[in-house]
Tab-separated table of N, CA, C and O in Angstrom:
chain	number	residue	atom	x	y	z
A	1	MET	N	-31.372	23.973	14.513
A	1	MET	CA	-30.840	22.753	13.936
A	1	MET	C	-29.430	22.533	14.486
A	1	MET	O	-28.626	23.436	14.547
A	2	LYS	N	-29.155	21.313	14.880
A	2	LYS	CA	-27.855	20.971	15.435
A	2	LYS	C	-27.064	20.157	14.407
A	2	LYS	O	-27.583	19.202	13.837
A	3	TRP	N	-25.844	20.561	14.180
A	3	TRP	CA	-24.972	19.868	13.235
A	3	TRP	C	-24.155	18.832	13.978
A	3	TRP	O	-23.662	19.082	15.059
A	4	ALA	N	-23.999	17.687	13.379
A	4	ALA	CA	-23.181	16.635	13.973
A	4	ALA	C	-22.236	16.093	12.906
A	4	ALA	O	-22.654	15.794	11.791
A	5	ALA	N	-20.985	16.007	13.265
A	5	ALA	CA	-19.998	15.455	12.329
A	5	ALA	C	-20.105	13.942	12.318
A	5	ALA	O	-20.178	13.309	13.374
A	6	LYS	N	-20.148	13.377	11.137
A	6	LYS	CA	-20.214	11.924	10.989
A	6	LYS	C	-19.022	11.476	10.160
A	6	LYS	O	-18.742	12.062	9.120
A	7	PRO	N	-18.335	10.443	10.592
A	7	PRO	CA	-17.203	9.975	9.782
A	7	PRO	C	-17.688	9.281	8.512
A	7	PRO	O	-18.633	8.503	8.534
A	8	MET	N	-17.052	9.623	7.402
A	8	MET	CA	-17.337	8.978	6.124
A	8	MET	C	-16.076	8.243	5.690
A	8	MET	O	-14.965	8.704	5.933
A	9	HIS	N	-16.264	7.113	5.060
A	9	HIS	CA	-15.148	6.248	4.704
A	9	HIS	C	-14.986	6.167	3.192
A	9	HIS	O	-15.965	6.074	2.458
A	10	LEU	N	-13.730	6.171	2.769
A	10	LEU	CA	-13.365	5.981	1.369
A	10	LEU	C	-12.379	4.829	1.291
A	10	LEU	O	-11.629	4.571	2.233
A	11	LEU	N	-12.345	4.158	0.178
A	11	LEU	CA	-11.362	3.103	-0.057
A	11	LEU	C	-10.591	3.472	-1.308
A	11	LEU	O	-11.189	3.664	-2.373
A	12	ALA	N	-9.276	3.628	-1.184
A	12	ALA	CA	-8.444	4.056	-2.311
A	12	ALA	C	-7.525	2.912	-2.745
A	12	ALA	O	-6.922	2.242	-1.917
A	13	PHE	N	-7.443	2.721	-4.048
A	13	PHE	CA	-6.511	1.774	-4.656
A	13	PHE	C	-5.516	2.599	-5.466
A	13	PHE	O	-5.921	3.403	-6.304
A	14	ILE	N	-4.229	2.389	-5.235
A	14	ILE	CA	-3.188	3.183	-5.891
A	14	ILE	C	-2.408	2.286	-6.845
A	14	ILE	O	-1.853	1.266	-6.433
A	15	LEU	N	-2.383	2.674	-8.121
A	15	LEU	CA	-1.568	1.984	-9.122
A	15	LEU	C	-0.270	2.770	-9.241
A	15	LEU	O	-0.210	3.798	-9.923
A	16	ILE	N	0.753	2.315	-8.577
A	16	ILE	CA	1.986	3.089	-8.439
A	16	ILE	C	2.682	3.272	-9.775
A	16	ILE	O	3.086	4.382	-10.124
A	17	GLU	N	2.814	2.191	-10.557
A	17	GLU	CA	3.531	2.305	-11.828
A	17	GLU	C	2.811	3.236	-12.803
A	17	GLU	O	3.433	3.934	-13.582
A	18	MET	N	1.480	3.233	-12.753
A	18	MET	CA	0.691	4.046	-13.672
A	18	MET	C	0.451	5.449	-13.111
A	18	MET	O	-0.096	6.292	-13.808
A	19	GLN	N	0.806	5.671	-11.862
A	19	GLN	CA	0.576	6.941	-11.169
A	19	GLN	C	-0.898	7.320	-11.220
A	19	GLN	O	-1.262	8.440	-11.563
A	20	GLN	N	-1.747	6.358	-10.866
A	20	GLN	CA	-3.182	6.570	-10.853
A	20	GLN	C	-3.756	6.134	-9.515
A	20	GLN	O	-3.226	5.232	-8.863
A	21	VAL	N	-4.856	6.778	-9.138
A	21	VAL	CA	-5.566	6.435	-7.911
A	21	VAL	C	-7.024	6.216	-8.264
A	21	VAL	O	-7.615	7.006	-9.002
A	22	TRP	N	-7.592	5.126	-7.762
A	22	TRP	CA	-9.017	4.879	-7.906
A	22	TRP	C	-9.608	4.926	-6.514
A	22	TRP	O	-9.163	4.209	-5.617
A	23	VAL	N	-10.608	5.782	-6.320
A	23	VAL	CA	-11.229	5.946	-5.008
A	23	VAL	C	-12.690	5.552	-5.107
A	23	VAL	O	-13.406	5.991	-6.012
A	24	SER	N	-13.123	4.737	-4.164
A	24	SER	CA	-14.515	4.302	-4.141
A	24	SER	C	-15.419	5.424	-3.658
A	24	SER	O	-14.955	6.360	-3.008
A	25	PRO	N	-16.710	5.339	-3.947
A	25	PRO	CA	-17.644	6.316	-3.370
A	25	PRO	C	-17.643	6.199	-1.847
A	25	PRO	O	-17.396	5.131	-1.289
A	26	CYS	N	-17.922	7.303	-1.183
A	26	CYS	CA	-17.872	7.299	0.276
A	26	CYS	C	-19.117	6.624	0.853
A	26	CYS	O	-20.141	6.488	0.191
A	27	THR	N	-18.992	6.204	2.089
A	27	THR	CA	-20.090	5.577	2.806
A	27	THR	C	-19.961	5.906	4.284
A	27	THR	O	-18.863	6.159	4.777
A	28	LEU	N	-21.091	5.904	4.977
A	28	LEU	CA	-21.074	6.144	6.420
A	28	LEU	C	-20.704	4.886	7.194
A	28	LEU	O	-20.099	4.956	8.253
A	29	CYS	N	-21.091	3.746	6.671
A	29	CYS	CA	-20.860	2.482	7.373
A	29	CYS	C	-20.070	1.542	6.452
A	29	CYS	O	-20.622	0.983	5.505
A	30	LEU	N	-18.808	1.397	6.722
A	30	LEU	CA	-17.947	0.561	5.878
A	30	LEU	C	-17.903	-0.850	6.450
A	30	LEU	O	-17.156	-1.142	7.371
A	31	THR	N	-18.747	-1.717	5.925
A	31	THR	CA	-18.817	-3.096	6.388
A	31	THR	C	-17.958	-3.988	5.495
A	31	THR	O	-17.484	-3.556	4.439
A	32	GLN	N	-17.796	-5.234	5.906
A	32	GLN	CA	-17.008	-6.177	5.121
A	32	GLN	C	-17.647	-6.419	3.755
A	32	GLN	O	-16.940	-6.561	2.755
A	33	ASP	N	-18.970	-6.443	3.691
A	33	ASP	CA	-19.655	-6.640	2.405
A	33	ASP	C	-19.408	-5.465	1.463
A	33	ASP	O	-19.207	-5.655	0.266
A	34	ARG	N	-19.436	-4.258	2.007
A	34	ARG	CA	-19.194	-3.082	1.163
A	34	ARG	C	-17.750	-3.027	0.688
A	34	ARG	O	-17.473	-2.612	-0.434
A	35	VAL	N	-16.827	-3.434	1.536
A	35	VAL	CA	-15.421	-3.475	1.119
A	35	VAL	C	-15.249	-4.490	-0.004
A	35	VAL	O	-14.543	-4.235	-0.982
A	36	ALA	N	-15.911	-5.633	0.103
A	36	ALA	CA	-15.837	-6.647	-0.958
A	36	ALA	C	-16.429	-6.105	-2.261
A	36	ALA	O	-15.874	-6.339	-3.333
A	37	GLN	N	-17.538	-5.379	-2.167
A	37	GLN	CA	-18.126	-4.793	-3.369
A	37	GLN	C	-17.202	-3.754	-3.985
A	37	GLN	O	-17.080	-3.657	-5.200
A	38	ARG	N	-16.517	-2.974	-3.151
A	38	ARG	CA	-15.561	-1.987	-3.659
A	38	ARG	C	-14.414	-2.683	-4.388
A	38	ARG	O	-13.915	-2.189	-5.391
A	39	ALA	N	-13.996	-3.849	-3.893
A	39	ALA	CA	-12.947	-4.617	-4.577
A	39	ALA	C	-13.433	-5.068	-5.947
A	39	ALA	O	-12.697	-4.973	-6.932
A	40	ARG	N	-14.674	-5.534	-6.038
A	40	ARG	CA	-15.236	-5.937	-7.344
A	40	ARG	C	-15.289	-4.752	-8.303
A	40	ARG	O	-14.944	-4.876	-9.478
A	41	ASN	N	-15.724	-3.599	-7.787
A	41	ASN	CA	-15.801	-2.398	-8.629
A	41	ASN	C	-14.422	-1.990	-9.132
A	41	ASN	O	-14.260	-1.592	-10.293
A	42	PHE	N	-13.417	-2.087	-8.267
A	42	PHE	CA	-12.047	-1.753	-8.671
A	42	PHE	C	-11.555	-2.706	-9.751
A	42	PHE	O	-10.942	-2.281	-10.731
A	43	LEU	N	-11.841	-3.986	-9.598
A	43	LEU	CA	-11.401	-4.958	-10.601
A	43	LEU	C	-12.108	-4.737	-11.934
A	43	LEU	O	-11.495	-4.896	-12.998
A	44	MET	N	-13.380	-4.337	-11.906
A	44	MET	CA	-14.073	-3.996	-13.152
A	44	MET	C	-13.425	-2.778	-13.801
A	44	MET	O	-13.301	-2.720	-15.021
A	45	HIS	N	-12.993	-1.824	-12.983
A	45	HIS	CA	-12.284	-0.650	-13.513
A	45	HIS	C	-10.975	-1.071	-14.172
A	45	HIS	O	-10.640	-0.593	-15.257
A	46	LEU	N	-10.228	-1.967	-13.528
A	46	LEU	CA	-8.970	-2.450	-14.108
A	46	LEU	C	-9.214	-3.121	-15.456
A	46	LEU	O	-8.480	-2.884	-16.413
A	47	GLU	N	-10.256	-3.960	-15.523
A	47	GLU	CA	-10.546	-4.667	-16.778
A	47	GLU	C	-10.983	-3.708	-17.877
A	47	GLU	O	-10.526	-3.827	-19.019
A	48	SER	N	-11.843	-2.765	-17.553
A	48	SER	CA	-12.335	-1.847	-18.587
A	48	SER	C	-11.242	-0.916	-19.094
A	48	SER	O	-11.220	-0.553	-20.262
A	49	ALA	N	-10.316	-0.534	-18.213
A	49	ALA	CA	-9.222	0.355	-18.620
A	49	ALA	C	-8.007	-0.422	-19.112
A	49	ALA	O	-7.006	0.178	-19.496
A	50	LYS	N	-8.091	-1.764	-19.062
A	50	LYS	CA	-6.977	-2.633	-19.476
A	50	LYS	C	-5.686	-2.272	-18.743
A	50	LYS	O	-4.613	-2.147	-19.338
A	51	LEU	N	-5.812	-2.127	-17.430
A	51	LEU	CA	-4.665	-1.801	-16.582
A	51	LEU	C	-4.196	-3.051	-15.864
A	51	LEU	O	-5.003	-3.919	-15.516
A	52	PRO	N	-2.900	-3.152	-15.620
A	52	PRO	CA	-2.397	-4.316	-14.895
A	52	PRO	C	-2.676	-4.172	-13.401
A	52	PRO	O	-2.636	-3.087	-12.849
A	53	GLY	N	-2.981	-5.264	-12.775
A	53	GLY	CA	-3.134	-5.296	-11.325
A	53	GLY	C	-2.523	-6.593	-10.840
A	53	GLY	O	-3.116	-7.648	-10.991
A	54	GLU	N	-1.323	-6.528	-10.306
A	54	GLU	CA	-0.610	-7.752	-9.965
A	54	GLU	C	-0.408	-7.940	-8.471
A	54	GLU	O	-0.443	-9.051	-7.968
A	55	LEU	N	-0.203	-6.845	-7.730
A	55	LEU	CA	0.127	-6.941	-6.310
A	55	LEU	C	-0.638	-5.873	-5.549
A	55	LEU	O	-0.699	-4.719	-5.971
A	56	LEU	N	-1.230	-6.262	-4.431
A	56	LEU	CA	-1.946	-5.313	-3.592
A	56	LEU	C	-1.448	-5.448	-2.156
A	56	LEU	O	-1.841	-6.375	-1.455
A	57	PRO	N	-0.571	-4.546	-1.725
A	57	PRO	CA	-0.236	-4.540	-0.297
A	57	PRO	C	-1.371	-3.856	0.455
A	57	PRO	O	-1.923	-2.863	-0.005
A	58	ARG	N	-1.758	-4.410	1.596
A	58	ARG	CA	-2.838	-3.821	2.387
A	58	ARG	C	-2.545	-3.990	3.866
A	58	ARG	O	-1.784	-4.853	4.276
A	59	ASP	N	-3.181	-3.124	4.662
A	59	ASP	CA	-2.982	-3.229	6.097
A	59	ASP	C	-3.883	-4.327	6.661
A	59	ASP	O	-4.590	-5.006	5.935
A	60	ARG	N	-3.861	-4.476	7.959
A	60	ARG	CA	-4.593	-5.574	8.597
A	60	ARG	C	-5.890	-5.119	9.250
A	60	ARG	O	-6.320	-5.666	10.258
A	61	ASP	N	-6.539	-4.151	8.660
A	61	ASP	CA	-7.812	-3.664	9.186
A	61	ASP	C	-8.838	-4.792	9.170
A	61	ASP	O	-8.889	-5.600	8.251
A	62	GLY	N	-9.670	-4.834	10.176
A	62	GLY	CA	-10.687	-5.873	10.289
A	62	GLY	C	-11.754	-5.799	9.225
A	62	GLY	O	-12.498	-6.761	9.011
A	63	LYS	N	-11.851	-4.667	8.521
A	63	LYS	CA	-12.839	-4.528	7.448
A	63	LYS	C	-12.476	-5.380	6.229
A	63	LYS	O	-13.324	-5.683	5.413
A	64	PHE	N	-11.211	-5.744	6.109
A	64	PHE	CA	-10.783	-6.578	4.985
A	64	PHE	C	-11.020	-8.043	5.355
A	64	PHE	O	-10.159	-8.707	5.897
A	65	ALA	N	-12.193	-8.521	5.052
A	65	ALA	CA	-12.567	-9.904	5.346
A	65	ALA	C	-11.866	-10.835	4.365
A	65	ALA	O	-11.351	-10.394	3.332
A	66	PRO	N	-11.853	-12.127	4.659
A	66	PRO	CA	-11.258	-13.083	3.717
A	66	PRO	C	-11.872	-13.007	2.316
A	66	PRO	O	-11.198	-13.284	1.330
A	67	ILE	N	-13.139	-12.611	2.212
A	67	ILE	CA	-13.778	-12.493	0.891
A	67	ILE	C	-13.082	-11.435	0.043
A	67	ILE	O	-12.986	-11.570	-1.170
A	68	PHE	N	-12.566	-10.374	0.676
A	68	PHE	CA	-11.841	-9.316	-0.037
A	68	PHE	C	-10.627	-9.914	-0.735
A	68	PHE	O	-10.419	-9.696	-1.932
A	69	ASP	N	-9.834	-10.684	0.002
A	69	ASP	CA	-8.652	-11.319	-0.577
A	69	ASP	C	-9.040	-12.340	-1.651
A	69	ASP	O	-8.387	-12.430	-2.686
A	70	THR	N	-10.110	-13.085	-1.407
A	70	THR	CA	-10.552	-14.107	-2.368
A	70	THR	C	-10.958	-13.475	-3.687
A	70	THR	O	-10.616	-13.985	-4.760
A	71	ILE	N	-11.682	-12.365	-3.626
A	71	ILE	CA	-12.118	-11.678	-4.845
A	71	ILE	C	-10.909	-11.220	-5.644
A	71	ILE	O	-10.839	-11.408	-6.863
A	72	LEU	N	-9.946	-10.621	-4.973
A	72	LEU	CA	-8.756	-10.131	-5.676
A	72	LEU	C	-7.928	-11.281	-6.248
A	72	LEU	O	-7.441	-11.202	-7.375
A	73	LYS	N	-7.775	-12.355	-5.474
A	73	LYS	CA	-6.990	-13.497	-5.950
A	73	LYS	C	-7.646	-14.164	-7.153
A	73	LYS	O	-6.960	-14.693	-8.024
A	74	SER	N	-8.975	-14.148	-7.226
A	74	SER	CA	-9.673	-14.772	-8.351
A	74	SER	C	-9.384	-14.037	-9.671
A	74	SER	O	-9.544	-14.605	-10.740
A	75	PHE	N	-8.942	-12.790	-9.579
A	75	PHE	CA	-8.576	-12.023	-10.769
A	75	PHE	C	-7.064	-11.979	-10.974
A	75	PHE	O	-6.569	-11.213	-11.780
A	76	GLY	N	-6.323	-12.776	-10.221
A	76	GLY	CA	-4.882	-12.859	-10.396
A	76	GLY	C	-4.087	-11.795	-9.657
A	76	GLY	O	-2.912	-11.589	-9.934
A	77	VAL	N	-4.705	-11.107	-8.713
A	77	VAL	CA	-4.015	-10.089	-7.941
A	77	VAL	C	-3.484	-10.734	-6.660
A	77	VAL	O	-4.243	-11.353	-5.909
A	78	GLU	N	-2.201	-10.614	-6.429
A	78	GLU	CA	-1.595	-11.153	-5.209
A	78	GLU	C	-1.788	-10.148	-4.075
A	78	GLU	O	-1.430	-8.986	-4.190
A	79	VAL	N	-2.374	-10.610	-2.978
A	79	VAL	CA	-2.623	-9.752	-1.816
A	79	VAL	C	-1.531	-10.000	-0.795
A	79	VAL	O	-1.263	-11.137	-0.430
A	80	LYS	N	-0.886	-8.920	-0.374
A	80	LYS	CA	0.185	-9.032	0.609
A	80	LYS	C	-0.192	-8.215	1.834
A	80	LYS	O	-0.342	-6.997	1.761
A	81	LYS	N	-0.386	-8.895	2.967
A	81	LYS	CA	-0.715	-8.206	4.210
A	81	LYS	C	0.554	-7.600	4.794
A	81	LYS	O	1.581	-8.265	4.891
A	82	LEU	N	0.463	-6.342	5.167
A	82	LEU	CA	1.612	-5.659	5.762
A	82	LEU	C	1.745	-6.030	7.230
A	82	LEU	O	0.806	-6.503	7.862
A	83	LEU	N	2.921	-5.798	7.760
A	83	LEU	CA	3.164	-6.072	9.166
A	83	LEU	C	2.337	-5.139	10.041
A	83	LEU	O	1.955	-4.049	9.631
A	84	VAL	N	2.095	-5.556	11.254
A	84	VAL	CA	1.340	-4.752	12.202
A	84	VAL	C	2.133	-3.497	12.544
A	84	VAL	O	3.347	-3.551	12.743
A	85	ARG	N	1.436	-2.357	12.591
A	85	ARG	CA	2.031	-1.065	12.955
A	85	ARG	C	3.284	-0.740	12.135
A	85	ARG	O	4.354	-0.462	12.682
A	86	SER	N	3.133	-0.800	10.832
A	86	SER	CA	4.258	-0.502	9.951
A	86	SER	C	3.831	0.474	8.860
A	86	SER	O	3.712	0.094	7.695
A	87	PRO	N	3.585	1.742	9.215
A	87	PRO	CA	3.104	2.697	8.213
A	87	PRO	C	4.123	2.983	7.106
A	87	PRO	O	3.745	3.365	6.012
A	88	ASN	N	5.414	2.778	7.377
A	88	ASN	CA	6.416	3.046	6.348
A	88	ASN	C	6.333	2.051	5.188
A	88	ASN	O	6.779	2.352	4.093
A	89	LEU	N	5.778	0.883	5.432
A	89	LEU	CA	5.627	-0.096	4.355
A	89	LEU	C	4.483	0.270	3.421
A	89	LEU	O	4.389	-0.251	2.321
A	90	ASN	N	3.616	1.145	3.871
A	90	ASN	CA	2.486	1.571	3.065
A	90	ASN	C	2.586	3.077	2.812
A	90	ASN	O	1.606	3.803	2.900
A	91	ALA	N	3.776	3.532	2.491
A	91	ALA	CA	4.067	4.960	2.409
A	91	ALA	C	3.260	5.672	1.329
A	91	ALA	O	2.843	6.810	1.527
A	92	PHE	N	3.004	5.020	0.196
A	92	PHE	CA	2.239	5.666	-0.871
A	92	PHE	C	0.814	5.965	-0.401
A	92	PHE	O	0.283	7.041	-0.652
A	93	ALA	N	0.198	5.002	0.269
A	93	ALA	CA	-1.164	5.212	0.764
A	93	ALA	C	-1.182	6.263	1.867
A	93	ALA	O	-2.071	7.124	1.895
A	94	GLU	N	-0.220	6.204	2.779
A	94	GLU	CA	-0.158	7.191	3.855
A	94	GLU	C	0.019	8.599	3.286
A	94	GLU	O	-0.618	9.546	3.739
A	95	ARG	N	0.860	8.745	2.288
A	95	ARG	CA	1.107	10.059	1.693
A	95	ARG	C	-0.114	10.552	0.919
A	95	ARG	O	-0.439	11.735	0.941
A	96	PHE	N	-0.824	9.639	0.241
A	96	PHE	CA	-2.028	10.036	-0.474
A	96	PHE	C	-3.086	10.554	0.495
A	96	PHE	O	-3.710	11.592	0.259
A	97	VAL	N	-3.290	9.845	1.592
A	97	VAL	CA	-4.282	10.278	2.581
A	97	VAL	C	-3.890	11.625	3.177
A	97	VAL	O	-4.727	12.515	3.350
A	98	GLN	N	-2.602	11.804	3.462
A	98	GLN	CA	-2.132	13.074	4.007
A	98	GLN	C	-2.351	14.213	3.009
A	98	GLN	O	-2.838	15.285	3.371
A	99	ALA	N	-2.010	13.985	1.753
A	99	ALA	CA	-2.181	15.024	0.736
A	99	ALA	C	-3.660	15.349	0.532
A	99	ALA	O	-4.036	16.523	0.456
A	100	LEU	N	-4.499	14.335	0.456
A	100	LEU	CA	-5.935	14.552	0.293
A	100	LEU	C	-6.497	15.365	1.455
A	100	LEU	O	-7.255	16.308	1.264
A	101	THR	N	-6.074	15.030	2.654
A	101	THR	CA	-6.586	15.719	3.840
A	101	THR	C	-6.119	17.162	3.897
A	101	THR	O	-6.932	18.086	4.024
A	102	TYR	N	-4.800	17.371	3.812
A	102	TYR	CA	-4.253	18.708	4.025
A	102	TYR	C	-4.398	19.633	2.820
A	102	TYR	O	-4.568	20.834	2.985
A	103	GLU	N	-4.327	19.105	1.618
A	103	GLU	CA	-4.374	19.949	0.433
A	103	GLU	C	-5.782	20.158	-0.103
A	103	GLU	O	-6.004	21.078	-0.896
A	104	CYS	N	-6.728	19.331	0.332
A	104	CYS	CA	-8.082	19.454	-0.211
A	104	CYS	C	-9.134	19.544	0.887
A	104	CYS	O	-9.779	20.568	1.049
A	105	LEU	N	-9.317	18.482	1.636
A	105	LEU	CA	-10.474	18.379	2.522
A	105	LEU	C	-10.471	19.367	3.675
A	105	LEU	O	-11.546	19.781	4.131
A	106	ASN	N	-9.311	19.770	4.168
A	106	ASN	CA	-9.253	20.736	5.268
A	106	ASN	C	-9.707	22.132	4.852
A	106	ASN	O	-9.907	22.989	5.696
A	107	HIS	N	-9.880	22.376	3.576
A	107	HIS	CA	-10.272	23.693	3.080
A	107	HIS	C	-11.777	23.823	2.857
A	107	HIS	O	-12.235	24.865	2.388
A	108	PHE	N	-12.536	22.781	3.164
A	108	PHE	CA	-13.969	22.783	2.885
A	108	PHE	C	-14.766	22.298	4.085
A	108	PHE	O	-14.276	21.501	4.889
A	109	VAL	N	-15.996	22.757	4.166
A	109	VAL	CA	-16.987	22.164	5.055
A	109	VAL	C	-17.773	21.205	4.159
A	109	VAL	O	-18.458	21.629	3.227
A	110	ILE	N	-17.639	19.934	4.427
A	110	ILE	CA	-18.243	18.922	3.557
A	110	ILE	C	-19.707	18.763	3.939
A	110	ILE	O	-20.035	18.534	5.099
A	111	LEU	N	-20.568	18.879	2.956
A	111	LEU	CA	-22.003	18.938	3.202
A	111	LEU	C	-22.728	17.608	3.028
A	111	LEU	O	-23.915	17.531	3.290
A	112	GLY	N	-22.039	16.591	2.566
A	112	GLY	CA	-22.695	15.297	2.408
A	112	GLY	C	-21.890	14.358	1.528
A	112	GLY	O	-20.769	14.656	1.113
A	113	HIS	N	-22.488	13.205	1.249
A	113	HIS	CA	-21.826	12.172	0.451
A	113	HIS	C	-21.419	12.672	-0.926
A	113	HIS	O	-20.279	12.496	-1.357
A	114	LYS	N	-22.361	13.270	-1.627
A	114	LYS	CA	-22.079	13.713	-2.995
A	114	LYS	C	-21.002	14.790	-3.019
A	114	LYS	O	-20.160	14.811	-3.920
A	115	HIS	N	-21.025	15.657	-2.031
A	115	HIS	CA	-20.025	16.722	-1.973
A	115	HIS	C	-18.629	16.131	-1.736
A	115	HIS	O	-17.664	16.516	-2.400
A	116	LEU	N	-18.529	15.180	-0.807
A	116	LEU	CA	-17.235	14.535	-0.550
A	116	LEU	C	-16.756	13.780	-1.789
A	116	LEU	O	-15.578	13.886	-2.162
A	117	ASP	N	-17.646	13.032	-2.434
A	117	ASP	CA	-17.252	12.307	-3.647
A	117	ASP	C	-16.763	13.262	-4.731
A	117	ASP	O	-15.779	12.986	-5.419
A	118	TYR	N	-17.435	14.397	-4.874
A	118	TYR	CA	-17.027	15.393	-5.871
A	118	TYR	C	-15.645	15.959	-5.540
A	118	TYR	O	-14.778	16.061	-6.417
A	119	LEU	N	-15.433	16.328	-4.277
A	119	LEU	CA	-14.134	16.902	-3.887
A	119	LEU	C	-12.994	15.911	-4.111
A	119	LEU	O	-11.943	16.249	-4.642
A	120	VAL	N	-13.216	14.658	-3.708
A	120	VAL	CA	-12.163	13.641	-3.840
A	120	VAL	C	-11.901	13.332	-5.308
A	120	VAL	O	-10.728	13.256	-5.732
A	121	SER	N	-12.941	13.189	-6.116
A	121	SER	CA	-12.715	12.895	-7.539
A	121	SER	C	-12.030	14.047	-8.250
A	121	SER	O	-11.170	13.833	-9.107
A	122	THR	N	-12.365	15.278	-7.881
A	122	THR	CA	-11.695	16.441	-8.459
A	122	THR	C	-10.228	16.471	-8.051
A	122	THR	O	-9.348	16.737	-8.875
A	123	PHE	N	-9.937	16.174	-6.799
A	123	PHE	CA	-8.557	16.150	-6.322
A	123	PHE	C	-7.756	15.048	-7.045
A	123	PHE	O	-6.633	15.270	-7.455
A	124	VAL	N	-8.343	13.888	-7.185
A	124	VAL	CA	-7.650	12.766	-7.838
A	124	VAL	C	-7.387	13.081	-9.307
A	124	VAL	O	-6.312	12.777	-9.827
A	125	ASP	N	-8.343	13.720	-9.981
A	125	ASP	CA	-8.144	14.086	-11.391
A	125	ASP	C	-7.023	15.082	-11.520
A	125	ASP	O	-6.208	15.033	-12.407
């Protein structure tokens, strides 16, 4: 049997004032439709937990289709696109990804979707 590494994608929303992170389930193929669905799921989480969501800074990745911004704006969340090649403007997200990678994921051989979701949710908790 030959093992092949496949990239898996996660989408993280960080509530800075509340010091909380919401991470979507992982997927092998992160399409614009799936990103839009993840935005809907995040907004349902905000409503059920009665958490404020007022501003969302995001990078200019092509996966964020106009529907992503429209969904967030319909719930009163202001979407702010960051400048091109400006990782310092998104320092909280960059630091979260670095911490998740170096403090958690580098210590495991990830065996699949459920295993990655379990590791990430345990780390976030």
